[in-house]
Amino acid sequence: MKNNIQNNKKIKFNIQGLTRLNEDACYKKINNKTILKSGNYSVKSYKNNDCAVPNVENISLKHPSFFYRDGYGWVSNNGCVVDNDSKLRNSRNLTNLNSIHQLKERLHKTTPFLINKDKSIPKETNLLHSESTLLKRPCNTLSGITIDRFIPQIPVLKENIQNPRNLIQEINNKNWIRGGQPSRQYIKTKEYLNKCIN
């Protein structure tokens, strides 16, 4: 009889306790940190407030597809290099007043120079910035003269140039189907007839 008697010691009976993985204290702590990171990312300012942003410029120069902008115009953040900008714009020591020199930029900014042989800068400069030989009509020897280039059409061309048979498919061929001939249907019909005949 003693073996059949249950042990009636008082034990703590936990029911509906917080035992799931997402109720663990360590998990809650890590989860809250993760949520805070995404929130901080959306409100964080990644703008570099240094004057002329040297670190950002170095990163951008190492990677040709990264473009950066430090402020608006040429005066950097909060106008910190406005004096340098004014010196370059207002001084005459860097400007050739006799002629305008325009430097052409690359067609594709991220593509390197792809010519196989060595680059000849004088020849390329003469080719890119060659002298214009265009003579405008007011200064030309033909100013005030009109050259009539009308040539009458030959009869065959005159009769057929606006002939709707040459332009509209439905007039040229009554069996014409818009979108092309149903080639798949032709093949299926041919296969069907071959099977039926044989």
Coordinates of N, CA and C in Angstrom, one line a residue:
M1 N 0.8 -1.2 0.0 CA 0.0 0.0 0.0 C 0.8 1.3 0.0
K2 N 2.0 1.2 0.7 CA 2.8 2.4 0.7 C 3.3 2.8 -0.6
N3 N 3.5 1.8 -1.5 CA 4.1 2.2 -2.8 C 3.1 2.9 -3.7
N4 N 1.8 2.7 -3.4 CA 0.8 3.3 -4.2 C 0.4 4.7 -3.8
I5 N 0.9 5.1 -2.7 CA 0.5 6.4 -2.2 C 1.4 7.5 -2.8
Q6 N 0.7 8.5 -3.3 CA 1.4 9.6 -3.9 C 2.1 10.5 -2.9
N7 N 3.2 11.1 -3.3 CA 3.9 12.0 -2.5 C 3.1 13.4 -2.5
N8 N 2.6 13.8 -1.3 CA 1.8 15.0 -1.2 C 2.6 16.2 -0.8
K9 N 3.9 16.3 -1.1 CA 4.6 17.5 -0.8 C 4.1 18.6 -1.6
K10 N 4.2 19.8 -0.9 CA 3.7 21.0 -1.6 C 4.8 21.5 -2.6
I11 N 4.4 21.5 -3.8 CA 5.3 22.0 -4.9 C 4.6 23.2 -5.5
K12 N 5.5 24.1 -6.0 CA 5.0 25.3 -6.7 C 4.5 24.9 -8.0
F13 N 3.3 25.3 -8.3 CA 2.6 24.9 -9.5 C 2.5 26.1 -10.4
N14 N 3.5 26.2 -11.4 CA 3.5 27.4 -12.3 C 2.7 27.1 -13.6
I15 N 1.7 27.8 -13.8 CA 0.9 27.7 -15.0 C 0.8 29.0 -15.7
Q16 N 0.8 29.0 -17.0 CA 0.8 30.2 -17.8 C 1.9 31.2 -17.5
G17 N 3.0 30.7 -17.3 CA 4.2 31.5 -17.0 C 4.8 32.0 -18.3
L18 N 5.6 33.0 -18.2 CA 6.3 33.6 -19.4 C 7.5 32.8 -19.8
T19 N 7.3 31.7 -20.5 CA 8.4 30.8 -20.8 C 8.7 30.7 -22.3
R20 N 8.1 31.5 -23.1 CA 8.4 31.5 -24.5 C 9.7 32.2 -24.8
L21 N 10.3 32.0 -25.9 CA 11.6 32.5 -26.2 C 11.6 34.1 -26.3
N22 N 10.5 34.6 -26.8 CA 10.5 36.1 -26.9 C 10.1 36.8 -25.6
E23 N 9.9 36.0 -24.5 CA 9.7 36.6 -23.2 C 11.0 36.5 -22.3
D24 N 12.1 36.0 -22.9 CA 13.3 35.9 -22.2 C 13.9 37.2 -22.1
A25 N 14.5 37.5 -20.9 CA 15.1 38.8 -20.6 C 16.2 39.2 -21.6
C26 N 17.1 38.3 -21.9 CA 18.2 38.6 -22.8 C 17.6 38.9 -24.2
Y27 N 16.7 38.1 -24.6 CA 16.1 38.3 -26.0 C 15.4 39.7 -26.0
K28 N 14.7 40.0 -25.0 CA 14.0 41.4 -24.9 C 15.0 42.5 -25.1
K29 N 16.2 42.3 -24.4 CA 17.2 43.4 -24.4 C 17.8 43.5 -25.8
I30 N 18.1 42.4 -26.4 CA 18.7 42.5 -27.8 C 17.6 43.0 -28.8
N31 N 16.4 42.6 -28.6 CA 15.3 43.0 -29.5 C 15.1 44.5 -29.4
N32 N 15.1 45.1 -28.2 CA 15.0 46.5 -28.0 C 16.1 47.3 -28.7
K33 N 17.4 46.7 -28.5 CA 18.5 47.4 -29.1 C 18.4 47.4 -30.7
T34 N 17.9 46.3 -31.2 CA 17.7 46.2 -32.7 C 16.7 47.2 -33.2
I35 N 15.6 47.3 -32.4 CA 14.5 48.3 -32.8 C 15.0 49.7 -32.7
L36 N 15.8 50.0 -31.7 CA 16.3 51.3 -31.5 C 17.3 51.7 -32.6
K37 N 18.1 50.7 -33.1 CA 19.0 51.0 -34.2 C 18.3 51.5 -35.5
S38 N 17.2 50.8 -35.8 CA 16.5 51.2 -37.0 C 15.8 52.5 -36.8
G39 N 15.3 52.8 -35.6 CA 14.8 54.1 -35.4 C 15.8 55.2 -35.4
N40 N 17.0 55.0 -34.8 CA 18.0 56.0 -34.8 C 18.5 56.2 -36.3
Y41 N 18.6 55.2 -37.1 CA 19.0 55.3 -38.5 C 18.1 56.3 -39.2
S42 N 16.8 56.2 -39.0 CA 15.9 57.1 -39.8 C 15.9 58.5 -39.3
V43 N 16.4 58.8 -38.1 CA 16.4 60.2 -37.7 C 17.8 60.7 -37.5
K44 N 18.8 59.9 -37.8 CA 20.2 60.4 -37.7 C 20.6 61.2 -38.9
S45 N 21.4 62.2 -38.6 CA 21.9 63.1 -39.7 C 23.3 62.6 -40.1
Y46 N 23.5 62.2 -41.3 CA 24.8 61.7 -41.8 C 25.6 62.9 -42.4
K47 N 25.2 64.1 -42.3 CA 25.8 65.2 -42.9 C 27.1 65.5 -42.2
N48 N 28.2 65.7 -42.9 CA 29.5 66.0 -42.3 C 29.5 67.6 -42.2
N49 N 29.7 68.1 -41.0 CA 29.7 69.5 -40.8 C 31.1 70.2 -40.9
D50 N 32.1 69.4 -41.2 CA 33.4 69.9 -41.4 C 33.5 70.8 -42.6
C51 N 34.4 71.8 -42.5 CA 34.5 72.8 -43.6 C 35.2 72.0 -44.8
A52 N 34.6 72.1 -46.0 CA 35.1 71.5 -47.2 C 35.1 69.9 -47.2
V53 N 34.5 69.3 -46.2 CA 34.4 67.9 -46.0 C 35.6 67.1 -46.6
P54 N 36.7 67.1 -46.0 CA 37.9 66.4 -46.6 C 37.8 64.9 -46.5
N55 N 37.2 64.3 -45.5 CA 37.0 62.9 -45.4 C 36.1 62.4 -46.4
V56 N 35.0 63.1 -46.6 CA 34.0 62.7 -47.6 C 34.6 62.8 -49.0
E57 N 35.4 63.8 -49.2 CA 36.0 64.0 -50.5 C 37.0 62.9 -50.8
N58 N 37.8 62.5 -49.8 CA 38.8 61.4 -50.0 C 38.0 60.1 -50.4
I59 N 36.9 59.8 -49.7 CA 36.2 58.6 -50.0 C 35.6 58.6 -51.5
S60 N 35.1 59.8 -51.8 CA 34.5 60.0 -53.1 C 35.6 59.9 -54.2
L61 N 36.8 60.3 -54.0 CA 37.8 60.3 -55.0 C 38.3 58.8 -55.2
K62 N 38.2 58.0 -54.2 CA 38.6 56.6 -54.3 C 37.6 55.8 -55.0
H63 N 36.4 56.2 -55.0 CA 35.3 55.4 -55.6 C 34.6 56.3 -56.7
P64 N 34.9 56.0 -58.0 CA 34.4 56.9 -59.0 C 32.9 57.0 -59.2
S65 N 32.1 56.1 -58.6 CA 30.7 56.2 -58.7 C 30.0 56.9 -57.5
F66 N 30.8 57.4 -56.6 CA 30.3 58.1 -55.4 C 30.4 59.6 -55.7
F67 N 29.3 60.3 -55.6 CA 29.2 61.8 -55.8 C 28.8 62.4 -54.5
Y68 N 29.4 63.5 -54.1 CA 29.0 64.2 -52.9 C 28.8 65.6 -53.2
R69 N 28.1 66.3 -52.2 CA 27.8 67.7 -52.3 C 28.0 68.3 -50.9
D70 N 28.9 69.3 -50.8 CA 29.1 69.9 -49.5 C 28.4 71.3 -49.6
G71 N 27.2 71.3 -49.2 CA 26.4 72.6 -49.2 C 25.9 72.9 -50.6
Y72 N 25.6 74.1 -50.8 CA 25.0 74.6 -52.1 C 26.0 75.5 -52.8
G73 N 26.1 75.3 -54.1 CA 27.0 76.1 -54.9 C 28.5 75.7 -54.6
W74 N 29.4 76.7 -54.5 CA 30.8 76.5 -54.3 C 31.3 77.0 -53.0
V75 N 30.4 77.2 -52.0 CA 30.8 77.8 -50.8 C 30.9 76.9 -49.6
S76 N 30.6 75.6 -49.8 CA 30.7 74.5 -48.8 C 29.6 74.7 -47.7
N77 N 29.8 74.0 -46.6 CA 28.8 74.0 -45.5 C 28.8 75.4 -44.8
N78 N 27.7 76.0 -44.7 CA 27.5 77.2 -44.0 C 28.4 78.3 -44.6
G79 N 28.8 78.2 -45.8 CA 29.6 79.3 -46.5 C 31.0 79.4 -45.9
C80 N 31.6 78.3 -45.5 CA 32.9 78.4 -44.8 C 34.0 78.7 -45.8
V81 N 33.9 78.4 -47.1 CA 34.9 78.7 -48.1 C 34.5 79.8 -49.1
V82 N 33.6 80.7 -48.6 CA 33.1 81.7 -49.5 C 34.2 82.7 -49.9
D83 N 35.2 82.9 -49.0 CA 36.3 83.7 -49.4 C 37.2 83.2 -50.5
N84 N 37.4 81.9 -50.5 CA 38.2 81.2 -51.5 C 37.4 81.3 -52.9
D85 N 36.1 81.1 -52.8 CA 35.3 81.2 -54.0 C 35.3 82.6 -54.5
S86 N 35.2 83.6 -53.7 CA 35.3 85.0 -54.1 C 36.6 85.4 -54.8
K87 N 37.7 84.9 -54.2 CA 39.0 85.1 -54.7 C 39.2 84.6 -56.1
L88 N 38.7 83.3 -56.3 CA 38.8 82.7 -57.7 C 37.9 83.4 -58.7
R89 N 36.7 83.8 -58.2 CA 35.8 84.5 -59.2 C 36.1 85.9 -59.5
N90 N 36.6 86.6 -58.6 CA 36.8 88.1 -58.8 C 38.2 88.4 -59.2
S91 N 39.2 87.5 -59.0 CA 40.6 87.9 -59.4 C 40.8 87.6 -60.9
R92 N 41.7 88.4 -61.5 CA 41.9 88.2 -63.0 C 43.2 87.4 -63.2
N93 N 43.8 86.9 -62.2 CA 45.1 86.2 -62.5 C 44.9 84.8 -63.1
L94 N 43.7 84.2 -63.0 CA 43.5 82.9 -63.5 C 42.7 82.9 -64.8
T95 N 42.4 84.1 -65.3 CA 41.5 84.2 -66.5 C 42.3 84.8 -67.7
N96 N 42.2 84.1 -68.8 CA 42.8 84.6 -70.0 C 41.7 85.4 -70.7
L97 N 41.9 86.7 -70.8 CA 40.8 87.6 -71.3 C 40.8 87.6 -72.8
N98 N 41.9 87.1 -73.5 CA 41.9 87.1 -75.0 C 41.0 86.1 -75.6
S99 N 40.8 85.0 -75.0 CA 40.0 84.0 -75.6 C 39.3 83.1 -74.5
I100 N 38.3 82.4 -74.9 CA 37.6 81.6 -74.0 C 38.0 80.2 -74.2
H101 N 38.5 79.5 -73.1 CA 38.9 78.1 -73.2 C 37.9 77.3 -72.4
Q102 N 37.2 76.4 -73.1 CA 36.2 75.6 -72.4 C 36.7 74.2 -72.4
L103 N 36.8 73.6 -71.2 CA 37.3 72.2 -71.1 C 36.1 71.3 -71.2
K104 N 36.3 70.3 -72.1 CA 35.2 69.3 -72.3 C 35.3 68.2 -71.2
E105 N 34.2 67.9 -70.6 CA 34.2 66.8 -69.6 C 34.0 65.5 -70.4
R106 N 34.3 64.4 -69.7 CA 34.1 63.1 -70.3 C 32.6 62.8 -70.5
L107 N 32.3 62.0 -71.5 CA 30.9 61.7 -71.8 C 30.3 60.8 -70.7
H108 N 31.1 59.9 -70.2 CA 30.6 59.0 -69.1 C 31.6 59.2 -67.9
K109 N 31.1 59.8 -66.9 CA 31.9 60.2 -65.8 C 32.6 59.1 -65.1
T110 N 32.0 57.9 -65.0 CA 32.5 56.8 -64.3 C 33.4 55.9 -65.1
T111 N 33.4 56.1 -66.4 CA 34.2 55.2 -67.3 C 35.6 55.7 -67.4
P112 N 36.6 54.8 -67.2 CA 38.0 55.2 -67.4 C 38.4 55.4 -68.9
F113 N 39.6 56.0 -69.1 CA 40.0 56.2 -70.5 C 40.3 54.9 -71.1
L114 N 39.6 54.6 -72.2 CA 39.6 53.2 -72.8 C 40.5 53.1 -74.1
I115 N 41.3 54.0 -74.5 CA 42.1 53.9 -75.7 C 43.3 53.1 -75.4
N116 N 43.6 52.2 -76.3 CA 44.7 51.2 -76.1 C 46.1 51.9 -76.1
K117 N 46.3 52.8 -77.0 CA 47.7 53.4 -77.0 C 47.8 54.6 -76.2
D118 N 49.0 55.2 -76.1 CA 49.2 56.4 -75.3 C 48.4 57.5 -75.8
K119 N 48.0 58.3 -74.9 CA 47.1 59.5 -75.2 C 48.0 60.7 -75.6
S120 N 47.7 61.2 -76.8 CA 48.4 62.4 -77.2 C 47.6 63.6 -77.0
I121 N 47.9 64.4 -75.9 CA 47.0 65.5 -75.5 C 47.0 66.6 -76.6
P122 N 48.1 67.0 -77.2 CA 48.0 68.1 -78.2 C 47.1 67.7 -79.4
K123 N 47.2 66.5 -79.9 CA 46.4 66.0 -81.0 C 44.9 66.0 -80.6
E124 N 44.7 65.4 -79.4 CA 43.3 65.3 -79.0 C 42.7 66.6 -78.8
T125 N 43.4 67.6 -78.2 CA 42.9 68.9 -78.0 C 42.5 69.6 -79.3
N126 N 43.4 69.4 -80.3 CA 43.1 70.0 -81.7 C 41.8 69.3 -82.3
L127 N 41.7 68.1 -82.0 CA 40.5 67.4 -82.6 C 39.2 67.8 -81.9
L128 N 39.3 67.8 -80.5 CA 38.1 68.2 -79.8 C 37.7 69.6 -79.9
H129 N 38.7 70.5 -79.9 CA 38.4 71.9 -79.9 C 38.9 72.5 -81.2
S130 N 38.5 71.9 -82.3 CA 38.9 72.4 -83.6 C 38.2 73.7 -84.0
E131 N 38.8 74.4 -84.9 CA 38.3 75.7 -85.4 C 37.1 75.4 -86.2
S132 N 36.0 76.2 -86.0 CA 34.8 76.0 -86.7 C 34.9 76.7 -88.1
T133 N 34.6 76.0 -89.1 CA 34.7 76.5 -90.5 C 33.3 76.8 -91.1
L134 N 32.3 76.9 -90.2 CA 30.9 77.1 -90.6 C 30.8 78.6 -91.0
L135 N 30.3 78.8 -92.2 CA 30.0 80.2 -92.7 C 28.5 80.4 -92.6
K136 N 28.0 81.3 -91.9 CA 26.6 81.5 -91.8 C 26.1 82.3 -93.1
R137 N 24.9 82.1 -93.4 CA 24.3 82.6 -94.6 C 24.4 84.1 -94.8
P138 N 24.1 84.9 -93.7 CA 24.2 86.4 -93.9 C 25.6 86.8 -94.3
C139 N 26.7 86.1 -94.0 CA 28.0 86.5 -94.3 C 28.6 85.7 -95.5
N140 N 27.8 84.9 -96.1 CA 28.2 84.0 -97.2 C 28.1 84.6 -98.5
T141 N 28.8 84.0 -99.5 CA 28.7 84.5 -100.9 C 27.3 84.3 -101.5
L142 N 26.6 83.3 -100.9 CA 25.2 83.0 -101.5 C 24.1 83.8 -100.8
S143 N 24.5 84.8 -100.0 CA 23.4 85.5 -99.3 C 22.6 86.3 -100.3
G144 N 21.2 86.1 -100.2 CA 20.3 86.8 -101.1 C 20.0 86.0 -102.3
I145 N 20.6 84.8 -102.5 CA 20.4 84.0 -103.6 C 19.6 82.7 -103.2
T146 N 18.6 82.4 -103.9 CA 17.8 81.2 -103.6 C 18.0 80.2 -104.7
I147 N 18.4 79.0 -104.3 CA 18.7 77.9 -105.3 C 17.5 77.0 -105.3
D148 N 16.8 76.9 -106.4 CA 15.6 76.1 -106.5 C 16.0 74.7 -106.9
R149 N 15.8 73.8 -106.0 CA 16.3 72.4 -106.2 C 15.1 71.5 -106.6
F150 N 14.0 72.1 -107.2 CA 12.9 71.2 -107.6 C 13.2 70.5 -108.9
I151 N 13.1 69.2 -108.8 CA 13.3 68.3 -109.9 C 12.0 67.6 -110.2
P152 N 11.4 67.7 -111.4 CA 10.1 67.0 -111.7 C 10.3 65.5 -111.6
Q153 N 9.3 64.8 -111.1 CA 9.4 63.4 -111.0 C 9.2 62.7 -112.3
I154 N 9.9 61.6 -112.4 CA 9.7 60.7 -113.6 C 8.3 60.1 -113.6
P155 N 7.7 59.8 -114.7 CA 6.3 59.3 -114.8 C 6.0 58.1 -113.9
V156 N 6.9 57.1 -113.9 CA 6.7 55.9 -113.1 C 6.6 56.2 -111.6
L157 N 7.5 57.1 -111.2 CA 7.5 57.5 -109.8 C 6.3 58.3 -109.4
K158 N 5.9 59.2 -110.3 CA 4.8 60.1 -110.1 C 3.5 59.2 -110.0
E159 N 3.3 58.2 -110.7 CA 2.1 57.3 -110.7 C 2.1 56.4 -109.5
N160 N 3.3 56.0 -109.0 CA 3.3 55.0 -107.9 C 3.6 55.5 -106.5
I161 N 4.0 56.8 -106.4 CA 4.5 57.3 -105.1 C 3.4 57.3 -104.1
Q162 N 2.2 57.7 -104.5 CA 1.1 57.7 -103.6 C 0.0 56.7 -103.9
N163 N 0.4 55.7 -104.6 CA -0.5 54.6 -105.0 C -0.9 53.8 -103.7
P164 N -2.1 53.8 -103.3 CA -2.5 53.1 -102.0 C -2.1 51.6 -102.0
R165 N -2.0 51.0 -103.2 CA -1.6 49.6 -103.3 C -0.2 49.4 -102.8
N166 N 0.7 50.4 -102.8 CA 2.0 50.3 -102.3 C 2.1 50.6 -100.9
L167 N 1.1 51.2 -100.3 CA 1.1 51.7 -98.9 C 0.3 50.9 -98.0
I168 N -0.9 50.4 -98.4 CA -1.9 49.8 -97.5 C -2.0 48.3 -97.9
Q169 N -1.7 47.5 -96.9 CA -1.6 46.0 -97.1 C -3.0 45.4 -97.5
E170 N -4.1 45.9 -96.9 CA -5.4 45.3 -97.2 C -5.8 45.5 -98.7
I171 N -5.4 46.6 -99.3 CA -5.7 46.9 -100.7 C -4.9 46.0 -101.6
N172 N -3.6 45.8 -101.2 CA -2.7 45.1 -102.0 C -3.0 43.6 -102.0
N173 N -3.4 43.1 -100.8 CA -3.7 41.6 -100.7 C -4.9 41.5 -99.8
K174 N -6.0 40.9 -100.3 CA -7.3 40.8 -99.6 C -7.1 39.8 -98.5
N175 N -6.2 38.8 -98.6 CA -6.1 37.8 -97.6 C -5.1 38.1 -96.5
W176 N -4.6 39.4 -96.5 CA -3.6 39.8 -95.6 C -4.2 39.8 -94.2
I177 N -3.4 39.3 -93.2 CA -3.9 39.2 -91.8 C -3.1 40.2 -91.0
R178 N -3.8 41.1 -90.2 CA -3.0 42.0 -89.4 C -2.3 41.3 -88.3
G179 N -1.0 41.6 -88.1 CA -0.2 40.9 -87.1 C 0.6 39.7 -87.7
G180 N 0.4 39.5 -89.0 CA 1.2 38.4 -89.7 C 0.4 37.2 -89.9
Q181 N 1.0 36.3 -90.7 CA 0.3 35.0 -91.0 C 0.5 34.1 -89.8
P182 N -0.6 33.3 -89.5 CA -0.6 32.4 -88.4 C 0.3 31.1 -88.7
S183 N 1.6 31.3 -88.6 CA 2.5 30.2 -89.0 C 2.3 29.0 -88.1
R184 N 2.0 29.1 -86.8 CA 1.8 27.9 -86.0 C 0.6 27.1 -86.4
Q185 N -0.4 27.9 -86.8 CA -1.6 27.2 -87.3 C -1.4 26.4 -88.6
Y186 N -0.5 27.0 -89.5 CA -0.2 26.3 -90.7 C 0.6 25.0 -90.4
I187 N 1.5 25.1 -89.5 CA 2.3 23.9 -89.1 C 1.4 22.8 -88.5
K188 N 0.4 23.2 -87.6 CA -0.5 22.3 -87.0 C -1.4 21.6 -88.1
T189 N -1.9 22.4 -89.0 CA -2.7 21.9 -90.1 C -1.9 21.0 -91.0
K190 N -0.7 21.3 -91.3 CA 0.1 20.4 -92.1 C 0.4 19.1 -91.4
E191 N 0.7 19.1 -90.1 CA 0.9 17.9 -89.4 C -0.4 17.1 -89.3
Y192 N -1.5 17.7 -89.1 CA -2.8 17.0 -89.0 C -3.1 16.3 -90.4
L193 N -2.9 17.0 -91.5 CA -3.1 16.5 -92.8 C -2.2 15.3 -93.1
N194 N -0.9 15.4 -92.7 CA 0.1 14.3 -92.9 C -0.4 13.1 -92.1
K195 N -0.9 13.3 -90.9 CA -1.3 12.1 -90.1 C -2.6 11.5 -90.7
C196 N -3.5 12.3 -91.2 CA -4.7 11.8 -91.7 C -4.5 11.1 -93.1
I197 N -3.6 11.6 -93.9 CA -3.4 11.0 -95.2 C -2.6 9.7 -95.1
N198 N -1.7 9.7 -94.2 CA -0.9 8.5 -94.0 C -1.6 7.6 -93.1

